Amino acid sequence: DIQMTQSPSSLSASVGDRVTITCRASQTIRSYLNWYQQKPGKAPKLLIYAASTLQSGVPSRFSGSGSGTDFTLTISSLQPEDFATYYCQQSYGSPFTFGPGTKVDIK
Amino acid sequence: EVQLVESGGGLVEAGGSLRLACAVSGFSFSNAWMNWVRQAPGKGLEWVGRIESESDGGTTDYAAPVKGRFTISRDDSKNTLYLQMNSLRTEDTAVYYCTTLTNPPDSYYYFMDVWGKGTTVTVSS
């Protein structure tokens, strides 16, 4: 199975900050990498697919990059509604594994 | 409006069975590939399994922890996805989400773009 790791596991940031979350795969997954946002008590929401394609309706302050084994989710200017947990997920091979999540909270 | 609504969760004893359902509306269910994803209390997301559309073969695939115990099926006439869970264990306690599994035309980039609100399964010892 392909293992996904994320760093950091949590971070504290202020509104307006630039935030970067890293995701690493245990083997190459080319660009088969998705990012999701989850708020407490809610279902996850797709933000980015194919490593860098923004899902329709997602604000442009979110961006994704990377290929192979190393990927990044960037929030260019953190907004109050962005405080949540973020998960990466690979769709290169079965099982479709998720990273452990990165919790972004208010500093 | 695209909507997925899960039902069937509840409290069950270890070793028991439960069947979850996911009612779909707002899109062509018969053409959709579908997933189940779960989340144990206070934990991260775990993919459970998927089912392809019947026109693509209807193939199912499962995560190792549930293989042989869980079965995903679909009734396209009822626009409903199912998850039959047998031989339940306490570690199966989680919120279970159904999701679409979508890929853009001429692409193999699969992603889970529509999620239900989830249904809670609690397995007691």
Tab-separated table of C-alpha atoms in Angstrom:
chain	number	residue	atom	x	y	z
A	1	ASP	CA	0.000	0.000	0.000
A	2	ILE	CA	1.058	3.585	-0.613
A	3	GLN	CA	1.596	5.428	2.673
A	4	MET	CA	0.862	9.138	2.904
A	5	THR	CA	2.426	11.445	5.469
A	6	GLN	CA	1.695	15.102	6.172
A	7	SER	CA	3.590	17.822	7.947
A	8	PRO	CA	3.055	19.524	10.177
A	9	SER	CA	0.349	17.599	12.034
A	10	SER	CA	-0.963	20.914	13.297
A	11	LEU	CA	-0.183	24.579	13.023
A	12	SER	CA	-1.370	27.841	14.485
A	13	ALA	CA	-1.711	30.820	12.196
A	14	SER	CA	-3.314	34.226	12.006
A	15	VAL	CA	-5.784	35.624	9.519
A	16	GLY	CA	-3.833	36.867	6.522
A	17	ASP	CA	-0.927	34.464	6.997
A	18	ARG	CA	0.451	32.361	4.184
A	19	VAL	CA	0.135	28.704	5.137
A	20	THR	CA	1.902	25.729	3.564
A	21	ILE	CA	1.128	22.071	4.236
A	22	THR	CA	3.291	19.271	2.898
A	23	CYS	CA	2.239	15.778	1.867
A	24	ARG	CA	4.619	12.970	0.989
A	25	ALA	CA	3.909	9.601	-0.615
A	26	SER	CA	5.892	6.440	0.093
A	27	GLN	CA	6.360	5.901	-3.645
A	28	THR	CA	5.761	7.921	-6.750
A	29	ILE	CA	2.127	8.769	-7.370
A	30	ARG	CA	2.826	11.090	-10.296
A	31	SER	CA	0.128	13.787	-9.948
A	32	TYR	CA	-2.606	11.547	-8.545
A	33	LEU	CA	-2.999	13.633	-5.416
A	34	ASN	CA	-6.101	15.295	-3.999
A	35	TRP	CA	-6.605	17.718	-1.116
A	36	TYR	CA	-9.673	17.933	1.121
A	37	GLN	CA	-10.774	20.335	3.833
A	38	GLN	CA	-12.830	19.163	6.798
A	39	LYS	CA	-14.461	21.304	9.448
A	40	PRO	CA	-15.592	19.829	12.782
A	41	GLY	CA	-18.759	17.767	12.482
A	42	LYS	CA	-18.877	18.187	8.716
A	43	ALA	CA	-18.080	16.037	5.723
A	44	PRO	CA	-14.809	16.679	3.896
A	45	LYS	CA	-14.810	19.011	0.906
A	46	LEU	CA	-12.673	18.564	-2.181
A	47	LEU	CA	-10.308	21.492	-2.723
A	48	ILE	CA	-7.768	20.368	-5.305
A	49	TYR	CA	-7.390	17.343	-7.554
A	50	ALA	CA	-4.604	16.105	-9.806
A	51	ALA	CA	-2.156	17.859	-7.490
A	52	SER	CA	-2.843	21.375	-8.759
A	53	THR	CA	-6.324	21.694	-10.294
A	54	LEU	CA	-8.658	23.820	-8.219
A	55	GLN	CA	-12.114	22.316	-7.786
A	56	SER	CA	-14.934	24.489	-9.074
A	57	GLY	CA	-16.068	27.024	-6.486
A	58	VAL	CA	-12.943	26.830	-4.348
A	59	PRO	CA	-11.332	30.234	-3.666
A	60	SER	CA	-8.184	31.017	-5.598
A	61	ARG	CA	-6.194	31.577	-2.387
A	62	PHE	CA	-5.875	27.775	-2.313
A	63	SER	CA	-3.249	26.243	-4.571
A	64	GLY	CA	-1.514	22.917	-4.906
A	65	SER	CA	1.788	21.858	-6.382
A	66	GLY	CA	4.113	18.906	-6.674
A	67	SER	CA	4.473	15.594	-8.428
A	68	GLY	CA	6.129	12.272	-7.790
A	69	THR	CA	6.307	11.922	-4.017
A	70	ASP	CA	6.247	15.484	-2.648
A	71	PHE	CA	3.263	17.808	-2.689
A	72	THR	CA	2.229	21.116	-1.173
A	73	LEU	CA	-1.053	22.807	-0.358
A	74	THR	CA	-0.745	26.570	0.040
A	75	ILE	CA	-3.267	29.041	1.381
A	76	SER	CA	-2.010	32.432	0.267
A	77	SER	CA	-3.901	34.538	2.801
A	78	LEU	CA	-5.645	32.613	5.556
A	79	GLN	CA	-9.281	33.546	6.114
A	80	PRO	CA	-11.416	32.860	9.210
A	81	GLU	CA	-13.352	30.152	7.351
A	82	ASP	CA	-10.129	28.282	6.524
A	83	PHE	CA	-9.524	27.049	10.051
A	84	ALA	CA	-10.043	23.326	9.552
A	85	THR	CA	-8.224	20.033	9.059
A	86	TYR	CA	-6.672	19.322	5.680
A	87	TYR	CA	-6.098	15.855	4.217
A	88	CYS	CA	-4.176	14.719	1.193
A	89	GLN	CA	-5.247	11.528	-0.605
A	90	GLN	CA	-3.637	9.532	-3.383
A	91	SER	CA	-5.628	8.010	-6.227
A	92	TYR	CA	-2.661	6.408	-8.008
A	93	GLY	CA	-3.393	2.947	-6.721
A	94	SER	CA	-5.712	0.938	-4.528
A	95	PRO	CA	-6.264	1.361	-1.651
A	96	PHE	CA	-6.900	5.093	-1.965
A	97	THR	CA	-4.986	6.181	1.115
A	98	PHE	CA	-5.342	9.455	2.978
A	99	GLY	CA	-2.719	11.346	4.885
A	100	PRO	CA	-3.203	11.707	8.659
A	101	GLY	CA	-4.349	15.308	8.369
A	102	THR	CA	-3.059	18.765	9.273
A	103	LYS	CA	-5.125	20.822	11.693
A	104	VAL	CA	-4.970	24.568	11.133
A	105	ASP	CA	-6.138	26.600	14.093
A	106	ILE	CA	-6.135	30.177	15.228
A	107	LYS	CA	-2.990	31.620	16.773
B	1	GLU	CA	-29.085	19.774	-6.473
B	2	VAL	CA	-26.625	16.930	-6.136
B	3	GLN	CA	-27.276	15.131	-2.867
B	4	LEU	CA	-26.100	12.007	-1.079
B	5	VAL	CA	-27.988	10.946	2.048
B	6	GLU	CA	-26.703	8.081	4.167
B	7	SER	CA	-28.883	6.055	6.513
B	8	GLY	CA	-28.839	2.821	8.462
B	9	GLY	CA	-26.261	3.626	11.102
B	10	GLY	CA	-26.767	2.701	14.724
B	11	LEU	CA	-25.539	0.680	17.667
B	12	VAL	CA	-24.688	-2.976	17.117
B	13	GLU	CA	-22.850	-5.596	19.130
B	14	ALA	CA	-19.519	-6.948	18.000
B	15	GLY	CA	-20.041	-9.810	15.584
B	16	GLY	CA	-23.290	-8.347	14.335
B	17	SER	CA	-24.328	-6.960	10.972
B	18	LEU	CA	-25.616	-3.675	9.645
B	19	ARG	CA	-26.540	-2.403	6.207
B	20	LEU	CA	-25.971	1.219	5.311
B	21	ALA	CA	-27.719	2.923	2.423
B	22	CYS	CA	-26.864	6.057	0.467
B	23	ALA	CA	-29.713	7.664	-1.463
B	24	VAL	CA	-28.537	9.682	-4.422
B	25	SER	CA	-30.278	12.519	-6.262
B	26	GLY	CA	-29.392	15.291	-8.677
B	27	PHE	CA	-27.128	13.361	-11.037
B	28	SER	CA	-26.984	10.196	-13.100
B	29	PHE	CA	-26.301	7.564	-10.454
B	30	SER	CA	-26.147	4.690	-12.927
B	31	ASN	CA	-23.072	6.231	-14.579
B	32	ALA	CA	-21.327	7.062	-11.306
B	33	TRP	CA	-18.522	5.283	-9.531
B	34	MET	CA	-19.083	5.443	-5.790
B	35	ASN	CA	-17.035	5.120	-2.610
B	36	TRP	CA	-17.462	4.563	1.078
B	37	VAL	CA	-15.073	6.388	3.427
B	38	ARG	CA	-15.121	6.188	7.217
B	39	GLN	CA	-13.793	8.233	10.095
B	40	ALA	CA	-13.327	6.793	13.572
B	41	PRO	CA	-13.983	9.176	16.476
B	42	GLY	CA	-11.220	11.784	16.643
B	43	LYS	CA	-9.291	10.100	13.825
B	44	GLY	CA	-8.548	10.691	10.171
B	45	LEU	CA	-10.255	9.523	7.015
B	46	GLU	CA	-10.064	5.906	5.872
B	47	TRP	CA	-11.145	4.670	2.460
B	48	VAL	CA	-13.413	1.620	2.794
B	49	GLY	CA	-14.121	0.624	-0.766
B	50	ARG	CA	-15.572	1.522	-4.124
B	51	ILE	CA	-17.890	0.227	-6.803
B	52	GLU	CA	-17.742	1.003	-10.485
B	53	SER	CA	-20.777	1.719	-12.599
B	54	GLU	CA	-22.500	-1.315	-14.081
B	55	SER	CA	-21.630	-0.092	-17.566
B	56	ASP	CA	-17.943	-0.161	-16.565
B	57	GLY	CA	-18.271	-3.634	-15.103
B	58	GLY	CA	-19.562	-2.996	-11.601
B	59	THR	CA	-16.261	-4.077	-10.085
B	60	THR	CA	-15.769	-3.609	-6.349
B	61	ASP	CA	-12.567	-3.033	-4.408
B	62	TYR	CA	-12.033	-2.951	-0.659
B	63	ALA	CA	-9.528	-1.848	1.935
B	64	ALA	CA	-7.740	-4.708	3.663
B	65	PRO	CA	-9.356	-4.182	7.122
B	66	VAL	CA	-12.857	-4.765	5.710
B	67	LYS	CA	-12.219	-7.195	2.870
B	68	GLY	CA	-14.281	-10.343	3.282
B	69	ARG	CA	-16.573	-8.700	5.853
B	70	PHE	CA	-18.039	-5.715	3.978
B	71	THR	CA	-19.829	-5.737	0.631
B	72	ILE	CA	-20.635	-2.725	-1.506
B	73	SER	CA	-23.558	-2.972	-3.911
B	74	ARG	CA	-25.824	-0.690	-5.857
B	75	ASP	CA	-29.411	-0.578	-7.076
B	76	ASP	CA	-29.488	1.777	-10.009
B	77	SER	CA	-33.289	1.502	-10.255
B	78	LYS	CA	-33.509	2.997	-6.761
B	79	ASN	CA	-30.548	5.386	-7.074
B	80	THR	CA	-29.123	3.817	-3.948
B	81	LEU	CA	-25.705	2.613	-2.852
B	82	TYR	CA	-25.327	0.038	-0.089
B	83	LEU	CA	-22.681	-1.094	2.361
B	84	GLN	CA	-23.376	-4.473	3.971
B	85	MET	CA	-21.229	-4.845	7.061
B	86	ASN	CA	-20.872	-8.288	8.660
B	87	SER	CA	-18.766	-9.615	11.531
B	88	LEU	CA	-18.497	-6.106	12.911
B	89	ARG	CA	-15.656	-5.245	15.263
B	90	THR	CA	-15.279	-2.436	17.762
B	91	GLU	CA	-12.674	-0.879	15.459
B	92	ASP	CA	-15.374	-0.442	12.796
B	93	THR	CA	-16.950	2.260	14.975
B	94	ALA	CA	-16.950	5.377	12.790
B	95	VAL	CA	-18.916	7.872	10.778
B	96	TYR	CA	-19.448	6.348	7.337
B	97	TYR	CA	-19.600	8.652	4.334
B	98	CYS	CA	-20.641	7.790	0.815
B	99	THR	CA	-18.946	9.783	-1.908
B	100	THR	CA	-18.846	9.996	-5.658
B	101	LEU	CA	-15.628	8.931	-7.358
B	102	THR	CA	-15.217	11.138	-10.373
B	103	ASN	CA	-12.683	11.587	-13.125
B	104	PRO	CA	-12.647	14.296	-15.814
B	105	PRO	CA	-13.131	13.126	-19.415
B	106	ASP	CA	-10.077	11.428	-20.914
B	107	SER	CA	-8.382	11.413	-17.514
B	108	TYR	CA	-7.517	8.872	-14.851
B	109	TYR	CA	-7.385	11.478	-12.089
B	110	TYR	CA	-10.023	10.169	-9.695
B	111	PHE	CA	-11.291	12.284	-6.829
B	112	MET	CA	-14.152	12.296	-4.316
B	113	ASP	CA	-16.095	15.426	-5.214
B	114	VAL	CA	-19.491	14.906	-3.601
B	115	TRP	CA	-19.919	13.656	-0.047
B	116	GLY	CA	-22.914	12.814	2.073
B	117	LYS	CA	-23.207	14.041	5.652
B	118	GLY	CA	-22.420	10.602	7.039
B	119	THR	CA	-24.090	8.059	9.266
B	120	THR	CA	-22.679	6.882	12.585
B	121	VAL	CA	-21.987	3.234	13.321
B	122	THR	CA	-21.125	2.217	16.868
B	123	VAL	CA	-19.988	-1.331	17.586
B	124	SER	CA	-20.079	-2.307	21.245
B	125	SER	CA	-18.119	-5.084	22.878
